[in-house]
Amino acid sequence: MIKVADTQSRENQNSGADNRQQEQDIHQLLKVRREKLAALQEAGKDPFLVTKYDVTHHSMDIKNHFEELEGKTVSIAGRIMQKRVMGKASFCNVQDLQGSIQSYVARDSIGEEPYADFKKYDVGDIVGITGEVFKTKTGEISVHAAKVLLMSKSLQILPEKFHGLTNTDIRYRQRYTDLIMNADVKDTFIKRSKIISAIRRYLDEQGFMEVETPMLVANAGGAAARPFETHYNALDEDVKLRISLELYLKRLIVGGMERVYEIGRVFRNEGLDTRHNPEFTLMELYQAYTDYQGMMDLTENMFRYVAQEVCGTTTVPYAEEMIDLGKPFERLTMVEAVKKYAGVDFDAVADTEAAKKIADEKGVHYEARHKKGDILNLFFEEFVEEHLIQPTFVMDHPVEISPLTKRKPDKPDYVERFELFIYGREMCNAYSELNDPIDQRERFKAQEAALAAGDEEANTTDEDFMNALEIGMPPTGGIGYGLDRLVMLLTNSPAIRDVLLFPTMKSLPNDK
């Protein structure tokens, strides 16, 4: 026992000594970089005084069009990611937006003094290189440098290239470093931009108009979520950050804009997990003179279009599954889905008391205020969601959980609503919008009663929205999409933080 303890003690001491030595080495390397910058500035070669550089080509442009560009002069710019000095000639790899390309830098080509400067450049420095395109003896397409210009001196040390940046906490906090070190991360965000562009193209072609609505609101309605609150000093009023785009977009439908959509940030004061971030990108669209069936058709066609445009296929990998967006999406009512996966037919459940009894038998937790429709939804969340891997529209929700939706004429306890599920995740939420102002006011009263009973996510009455409904809103189909989840699907990303450039993180002591 004593020998083991002594051994462990020596190992801990050695580990501590190694860490201290590593910190000293890093400190010395950082000191050397600052000294190099000071020497450049003293010599009148301050890289930070460079204001522009004319880039003629990027790395993949050169590689993809080598036959056309061989022997021609190009100008590239980017970050030095590798550097090999071999006497009178050196190689470096420059990383730009598209990828990486090698440059051959020789003293006889750029001059003795510039070459001496180049040898002192560090991995991480940003340079511009002008030279001829050629292929090395090993067949690597490269640029033979005639001029090298240092445009930014890196004063920090990048993670070691072979292992890359793998610490997820650092990756999310320092996305700029993540983008430099991990090419697949940059590809994800390039694809994210293409996804949003494809959505805009699709909707524009369908006659929709993109609009913008307020983020700071007096009444944060349109969704079941707790809002962030702040104070507007100029008006001496408390305001909230929007949790939804819905109520303002519906005002525009009242105003005669028949097809509108908005892509914007919304804010919900809730927890963090693989599918939730307190600020995220929501898209909502509203179309007059259609219903939730029309929204289903639009959604199915749009998902198929975006996948084909961005991924080149309608069958995409996600985790261990292949998601088929090309075949017709399955359509189930919520009652049918619960009957299929939980074995309970809520059409045969008489009332709330009977529903609570079945919930007790099945071990489904509910609150005293919950009604039959709420319990149906709890059964759906407990027993159904995880099974909905391939695209599935779940339709006809209970009225208790749908305060802004039209009732089904033949089943008034249910509403014309659907959610699309893929890989067990809700991808969008759509309604035949409630345009009856009398019914809407009663729904708001029920929501306020729920708020008084302790439901912090319940809505309150928006009197201006009620006034708009009383002026008259045509029959309307509306839908909201969590765009981050669509990006997760089409980039095969496991967590929402992987598709947000700067996800919400708990502040470190030095950040405060």
XYZ file of C-alpha atoms in Angstrom:
512
model
C 0.000 0.000 0.000
C 2.793 2.430 0.908
C 4.647 1.643 -2.306
C 1.516 2.223 -4.406
C 0.847 5.530 -2.659
C 4.446 6.614 -3.171
C 4.211 5.713 -6.849
C 0.961 7.649 -7.261
C 2.446 10.619 -5.441
C 5.493 10.644 -7.740
C 3.200 10.350 -10.798
C 1.122 13.320 -9.594
C 4.256 15.347 -8.970
C 5.586 14.477 -12.423
C 2.261 15.373 -14.014
C 2.204 18.725 -12.237
C 5.794 19.405 -13.271
C 4.961 18.523 -16.894
C 1.988 20.909 -16.887
C 4.085 23.719 -15.440
C 6.793 23.118 -18.040
C 4.193 23.103 -20.819
C 2.779 26.411 -19.579
C 6.276 27.908 -19.490
C 6.965 26.677 -23.042
C 3.718 28.175 -24.330
C 4.414 31.449 -22.546
C 7.840 31.588 -24.193
C 6.399 30.865 -27.648
C 3.805 33.616 -27.234
C 6.559 35.993 -26.110
C 8.595 35.168 -29.232
C 5.615 35.942 -31.486
C 5.168 39.366 -29.951
C 8.882 40.014 -30.300
C 8.671 39.111 -34.002
C 5.823 41.593 -34.442
C 7.779 44.310 -32.644
C 10.788 43.672 -34.904
C 8.608 43.918 -38.028
C 7.080 47.173 -36.843
C 10.482 48.603 -35.999
C 11.671 47.694 -39.508
C 8.684 49.485 -41.060
C 6.948 46.230 -42.035
C 3.935 46.358 -39.719
C 1.505 43.759 -41.171
C -1.482 45.479 -39.583
C -0.966 48.517 -41.818
C -1.932 46.449 -44.882
C -5.470 47.509 -45.826
C -6.332 45.369 -48.862
C -5.138 42.572 -51.083
C -6.456 41.657 -54.517
C -7.335 37.950 -54.443
C -7.737 36.532 -57.948
C -8.346 32.870 -57.097
C -9.140 30.538 -54.219
C -7.586 27.146 -53.536
C -10.287 24.942 -55.076
C -10.644 27.254 -58.078
C -6.991 26.571 -58.883
C -7.206 22.831 -58.279
C -10.428 22.411 -60.256
C -9.148 24.431 -63.229
C -5.475 23.458 -63.210
C -5.314 22.783 -66.940
C -6.476 26.327 -67.673
C -4.322 27.987 -65.012
C -1.044 26.063 -65.284
C 1.782 28.548 -65.857
C -0.460 31.548 -65.187
C -0.050 34.045 -62.366
C -2.576 34.012 -59.531
C -2.933 35.783 -56.200
C -4.164 33.808 -53.202
C -4.625 34.791 -49.572
C -5.186 32.891 -46.371
C -3.748 31.485 -43.176
C -0.486 29.535 -43.001
C -1.399 26.105 -41.622
C 1.867 24.255 -42.321
C 5.374 25.465 -43.028
C 8.524 23.518 -43.959
C 11.773 25.487 -44.266
C 14.545 23.767 -46.215
C 17.462 26.146 -46.635
C 17.028 28.238 -49.751
C 13.496 26.985 -50.479
C 10.431 26.299 -48.381
C 6.873 25.027 -48.633
C 3.800 26.326 -46.856
C 0.131 25.421 -46.952
C -2.296 28.320 -47.130
C -5.903 27.811 -46.014
C -8.651 29.991 -47.479
C -12.444 29.899 -47.703
C -12.492 26.897 -50.033
C -9.722 24.746 -48.586
C -5.944 24.600 -48.668
C -3.236 24.891 -51.310
C 0.520 24.489 -51.202
C 2.955 27.261 -52.093
C 6.609 26.842 -53.011
C 8.624 29.779 -51.672
C 12.243 30.064 -52.893
C 14.856 32.684 -52.004
C 15.853 33.134 -55.635
C 12.233 33.839 -56.616
C 11.138 36.341 -53.952
C 14.494 37.848 -52.955
C 16.902 37.372 -50.070
C 15.381 39.829 -47.589
C 11.747 38.812 -48.179
C 12.801 35.162 -47.865
C 14.537 35.857 -44.557
C 11.298 37.471 -43.361
C 9.218 34.541 -44.628
C 11.294 32.041 -42.661
C 10.243 33.848 -39.470
C 6.549 33.657 -40.248
C 4.481 31.399 -37.983
C 1.652 28.942 -38.445
C -1.477 31.062 -38.047
C -0.115 34.124 -39.859
C -2.242 35.486 -42.705
C -0.408 36.024 -45.990
C -1.005 36.931 -49.595
C 0.983 35.037 -52.231
C 1.336 35.910 -55.912
C 2.925 33.406 -58.266
C 2.567 30.872 -61.064
C 0.457 27.740 -60.865
C 2.427 24.517 -61.317
C 2.527 20.887 -60.260
C 5.339 19.470 -58.117
C 7.248 16.280 -58.914
C 4.918 14.447 -56.517
C 1.906 15.748 -58.465
C 0.665 18.331 -55.982
C -0.887 21.449 -57.494
C 0.907 24.446 -56.022
C 1.701 28.134 -56.430
C 5.348 29.091 -57.111
C 5.615 32.313 -55.097
C 7.007 35.470 -56.696
C 5.775 37.728 -53.887
C 4.713 37.020 -50.295
C 2.959 39.657 -48.190
C 2.328 39.289 -44.457
C -1.056 40.869 -43.682
C -1.737 39.761 -40.110
C 0.552 38.383 -37.408
C -1.002 35.639 -35.288
C -0.071 36.221 -31.646
C -1.735 33.034 -30.421
C -0.870 29.378 -31.030
C -3.320 27.236 -32.973
C -4.139 23.713 -31.763
C -1.799 21.037 -33.067
C -2.914 20.319 -36.653
C -2.797 16.505 -36.573
C -5.207 16.180 -33.638
C -7.232 19.268 -34.491
C -9.546 20.961 -32.008
C -11.591 18.290 -30.257
C -12.584 19.845 -26.919
C -16.282 20.584 -27.484
C -16.486 23.338 -24.887
C -13.603 25.232 -26.497
C -15.012 24.541 -29.965
C -18.322 26.215 -29.097
C -16.747 29.100 -27.153
C -14.058 29.760 -29.768
C -15.960 29.038 -32.968
C -13.381 31.050 -34.911
C -10.688 28.535 -33.934
C -13.069 25.651 -34.625
C -13.674 26.947 -38.146
C -9.918 27.190 -38.761
C -9.054 23.739 -37.473
C -12.055 21.638 -38.538
C -12.972 21.745 -42.229
C -16.208 19.826 -41.677
C -17.418 22.556 -39.313
C -16.940 25.204 -41.981
C -18.777 22.937 -44.444
C -21.729 22.705 -42.025
C -22.141 26.462 -41.867
C -21.686 26.904 -45.597
C -24.456 24.338 -46.038
C -26.591 26.160 -43.464
C -26.385 29.316 -45.578
C -27.330 27.335 -48.697
C -30.324 25.778 -46.898
C -31.721 29.177 -45.948
C -31.083 30.520 -49.460
C -32.913 27.518 -50.963
C -35.887 28.067 -48.640
C -36.077 31.700 -49.709
C -35.939 30.732 -53.383
C -38.701 28.185 -52.951
C -41.021 30.542 -51.082
C -40.315 33.459 -53.394
C -41.251 31.260 -56.344
C -44.513 30.392 -54.549
C -45.412 34.083 -54.326
C -44.492 34.665 -50.672
C -43.079 37.991 -49.487
C -40.379 38.152 -46.806
C -41.066 40.658 -44.019
C -39.635 41.746 -40.664
C -41.548 42.170 -37.404
C -40.569 43.471 -33.922
C -38.303 41.557 -31.553
C -39.122 43.720 -28.515
C -42.814 43.332 -27.712
C -45.242 44.223 -24.962
C -46.985 40.856 -25.215
C -44.894 37.792 -26.114
C -47.513 35.441 -27.554
C -47.876 32.857 -30.272
C -46.161 29.958 -28.506
C -46.023 28.115 -25.197
C -42.750 29.405 -23.742
C -41.438 31.641 -20.974
C -40.108 34.924 -22.399
C -37.036 36.940 -21.501
C -37.949 40.298 -19.977
C -36.138 43.609 -20.046
C -36.815 47.312 -19.449
C -37.039 49.953 -22.145
C -35.596 53.087 -20.534
C -36.793 55.600 -23.142
C -40.456 54.678 -22.595
C -40.024 53.514 -18.986
C -41.795 50.269 -19.866
C -41.100 46.612 -19.295
C -40.917 44.696 -22.570
C -40.232 41.126 -23.635
C -38.167 39.464 -26.309
C -40.431 37.688 -28.777
C -40.973 33.947 -28.416
C -42.719 33.649 -31.780
C -43.367 35.514 -35.035
C -47.015 34.576 -35.264
C -49.193 37.410 -34.039
C -47.537 40.166 -36.061
C -47.509 38.095 -39.248
C -51.230 37.430 -38.831
C -51.780 41.179 -38.537
C -50.230 41.432 -42.014
C -52.665 38.826 -43.350
C -55.463 41.015 -41.940
C -53.860 43.917 -43.792
C -54.170 42.124 -47.122
C -50.654 40.675 -47.547
C -51.845 37.228 -48.607
C -48.541 35.307 -48.430
C -45.862 36.392 -45.951
C -42.924 34.783 -44.188
C -40.170 35.796 -41.810
C -36.874 34.160 -40.885
C -35.648 35.535 -37.579
C -34.334 34.975 -34.102
C -36.734 34.225 -31.278
C -35.922 33.933 -27.587
C -37.265 31.461 -25.038
C -36.191 31.461 -21.402
C -35.785 27.709 -21.149
C -33.121 25.057 -20.700
C -30.253 23.958 -22.909
C -29.986 20.518 -24.468
C -29.135 18.858 -27.778
C -32.300 20.254 -29.392
C -32.850 23.541 -27.546
C -31.007 26.856 -27.343
C -32.627 29.911 -25.719
C -32.190 31.922 -28.928
C -32.759 30.144 -32.200
C -33.831 30.736 -35.787
C -37.519 30.369 -36.483
C -39.306 30.704 -39.796
C -43.025 31.296 -39.884
C -45.196 31.702 -42.951
C -48.872 32.479 -43.436
C -51.008 32.012 -46.530
C -54.527 33.344 -46.916
C -57.303 31.174 -48.343
C -55.732 27.811 -47.480
C -55.738 25.456 -44.489
C -53.446 23.039 -42.687
C -53.739 20.540 -45.527
C -52.264 23.179 -47.827
C -49.470 23.739 -45.304
C -48.728 20.003 -45.307
C -48.368 19.968 -49.073
C -46.158 23.068 -49.017
C -43.935 21.627 -46.278
C -43.455 18.272 -47.961
C -42.585 19.902 -51.266
C -40.262 22.448 -49.665
C -38.294 19.876 -47.632
C -37.879 17.769 -50.763
C -36.769 20.795 -52.813
C -34.237 22.015 -50.228
C -32.683 18.560 -49.768
C -32.275 18.137 -53.519
C -30.850 21.638 -53.957
C -28.378 21.478 -51.066
C -27.530 17.767 -50.748
C -28.152 16.650 -54.326
C -30.494 13.897 -53.095
C -33.756 13.449 -51.213
C -32.379 10.550 -49.154
C -30.086 11.894 -46.453
C -28.127 10.175 -43.665
C -28.898 11.094 -40.078
C -27.161 9.261 -37.233
C -27.728 5.561 -37.974
C -30.741 6.139 -40.244
C -31.330 7.059 -43.883
C -34.138 9.611 -43.990
C -36.229 9.411 -47.157
C -37.675 12.817 -48.023
C -38.548 11.685 -51.532
C -41.512 9.419 -50.808
C -44.882 10.726 -49.532
C -44.758 11.606 -45.829
C -46.928 9.453 -43.542
C -50.006 11.201 -42.106
C -51.562 10.183 -38.754
C -53.947 11.900 -36.354
C -52.650 12.225 -32.788
C -55.377 9.829 -31.628
C -54.325 7.270 -34.280
C -50.658 7.634 -33.327
C -51.329 7.090 -29.612
C -53.542 4.107 -30.404
C -50.821 2.644 -32.672
C -47.883 3.029 -30.272
C -49.481 3.161 -26.785
C -52.504 0.924 -27.342
C -54.950 3.504 -25.954
C -57.880 4.789 -28.062
C -58.685 8.283 -26.775
C -61.791 8.403 -28.944
C -63.141 5.798 -26.533
C -62.057 7.740 -23.409
C -65.177 9.429 -22.048
C -63.807 12.443 -20.169
C -60.943 13.938 -18.171
C -61.444 11.668 -15.161
C -61.292 8.569 -17.370
C -58.164 9.925 -19.060
C -56.468 10.508 -15.682
C -57.327 6.983 -14.594
C -55.674 5.516 -17.709
C -52.669 7.802 -17.183
C -52.316 6.465 -13.622
C -52.420 2.908 -14.944
C -49.763 3.665 -17.590
C -47.528 5.680 -15.257
C -47.941 8.937 -17.168
C -47.464 11.951 -14.889
C -49.946 14.823 -15.212
C -50.916 17.935 -13.263
C -54.245 18.582 -11.521
C -55.162 21.291 -14.052
C -54.709 18.976 -17.039
C -57.740 17.977 -19.083
C -58.347 15.035 -21.406
C -56.651 16.758 -24.344
C -53.571 17.600 -22.277
C -53.284 13.974 -21.206
C -53.608 12.769 -24.810
C -50.641 14.991 -25.635
C -48.673 13.586 -22.665
C -49.292 10.063 -23.971
C -48.076 11.163 -27.398
C -44.850 12.583 -25.944
C -44.286 9.534 -23.748
C -45.054 6.703 -26.158
C -45.056 7.970 -29.745
C -42.421 10.590 -30.589
C -39.395 8.294 -30.434
C -40.913 5.983 -33.064
C -41.427 8.673 -35.716
C -38.141 8.261 -37.572
C -39.231 8.712 -41.189
C -41.119 11.938 -42.038
C -44.560 11.792 -40.397
C -47.268 14.423 -40.133
C -49.138 14.108 -36.819
C -52.506 15.878 -37.189
C -55.593 16.983 -35.290
C -54.351 17.987 -31.847
C -56.626 18.515 -28.813
C -57.992 22.039 -28.438
C -56.521 22.394 -24.930
C -52.974 22.654 -26.301
C -53.810 24.706 -29.402
C -55.107 28.160 -28.410
C -54.668 29.776 -31.850
C -56.081 27.038 -34.077
C -59.421 26.410 -35.807
C -61.544 23.595 -34.408
C -62.411 20.638 -36.612
C -66.060 21.131 -37.635
C -66.872 17.443 -37.113
C -64.802 17.015 -33.911
C -64.804 20.315 -31.965
C -62.598 18.921 -29.180
C -59.783 18.782 -31.753
C -58.223 21.368 -34.041
C -56.844 21.532 -37.581
C -53.179 21.357 -36.638
C -50.190 19.218 -37.515
C -46.589 18.738 -36.468
C -43.966 17.140 -38.696
C -41.693 14.632 -36.962
C -38.412 13.287 -38.336
C -36.051 11.124 -36.276
C -38.366 11.566 -33.286
C -38.050 15.344 -33.407
C -40.630 18.011 -34.106
C -39.570 19.866 -37.257
C -42.513 22.239 -37.653
C -45.922 23.133 -36.270
C -48.863 24.274 -38.417
C -52.502 25.323 -38.111
C -55.612 26.245 -39.917
C -55.457 29.590 -38.168
C -58.245 30.615 -35.838
C -59.915 33.689 -37.345
C -63.053 33.786 -35.167
C -62.421 36.678 -32.712
C -65.105 35.498 -30.260
C -63.627 31.997 -30.036
C -60.124 33.487 -29.866
C -61.030 35.652 -26.855
C -62.388 32.596 -25.043
C -59.151 30.711 -25.808
C -57.119 33.618 -24.406
C -59.260 33.545 -21.245
C -58.492 29.845 -20.860
C -54.792 30.591 -21.321
C -54.899 33.301 -18.660
C -56.614 30.885 -16.286
C -53.785 28.413 -16.931
C -51.271 31.191 -16.258
C -52.973 31.992 -12.966
C -52.882 28.280 -12.109
C -49.108 28.226 -12.493
C -48.442 27.599 -16.190
C -45.611 30.082 -16.862
C -45.735 29.291 -20.594
C -49.393 30.218 -21.099
C -50.373 33.186 -23.308
C -52.077 36.397 -22.206
C -54.679 38.335 -24.169
C -53.191 40.553 -26.879
C -55.839 43.269 -27.302
C -54.325 44.757 -30.460
C -54.274 41.301 -32.066
C -57.900 40.851 -30.985
C -58.747 44.168 -32.650
C -57.091 42.944 -35.861
C -59.157 39.738 -35.801
C -62.326 41.750 -35.287
C -61.492 43.772 -38.405
C -61.423 40.404 -40.160
C -58.824 37.805 -41.142
C -59.484 35.489 -44.096
C -59.192 31.691 -43.758
C -55.444 31.189 -43.359
C -52.907 28.414 -43.111
C -49.837 29.088 -40.990
C -46.704 27.214 -40.008
C -43.549 27.606 -37.958
C -40.256 25.821 -38.678
C -37.291 25.427 -36.344
C -34.654 26.024 -39.010
C -31.806 24.902 -36.769
C -33.342 21.417 -36.609
C -33.661 21.297 -40.394
C -29.998 22.255 -40.665
C -29.149 19.514 -38.138
C -30.986 16.989 -40.323
C -29.398 18.007 -43.629
C -25.867 18.268 -42.177
C -26.123 15.106 -40.026
C -25.323 17.128 -36.889
C -26.187 15.546 -33.521
C -26.762 18.731 -31.499
C -28.194 22.184 -32.088
C -24.922 23.731 -30.895
C -23.221 22.149 -33.898
C -25.297 24.285 -36.275
C -25.238 27.566 -34.318
C -22.142 29.634 -34.950
C -22.209 31.033 -31.431
C -24.411 28.887 -29.174
C -25.412 30.085 -25.717
C -22.783 29.127 -23.122
C -22.438 29.826 -19.421
C -20.039 32.733 -19.002
C -16.544 32.018 -17.769
C -15.250 34.163 -14.841
C -13.092 36.251 -17.179
C -16.048 36.945 -19.505
C -18.073 38.782 -16.859
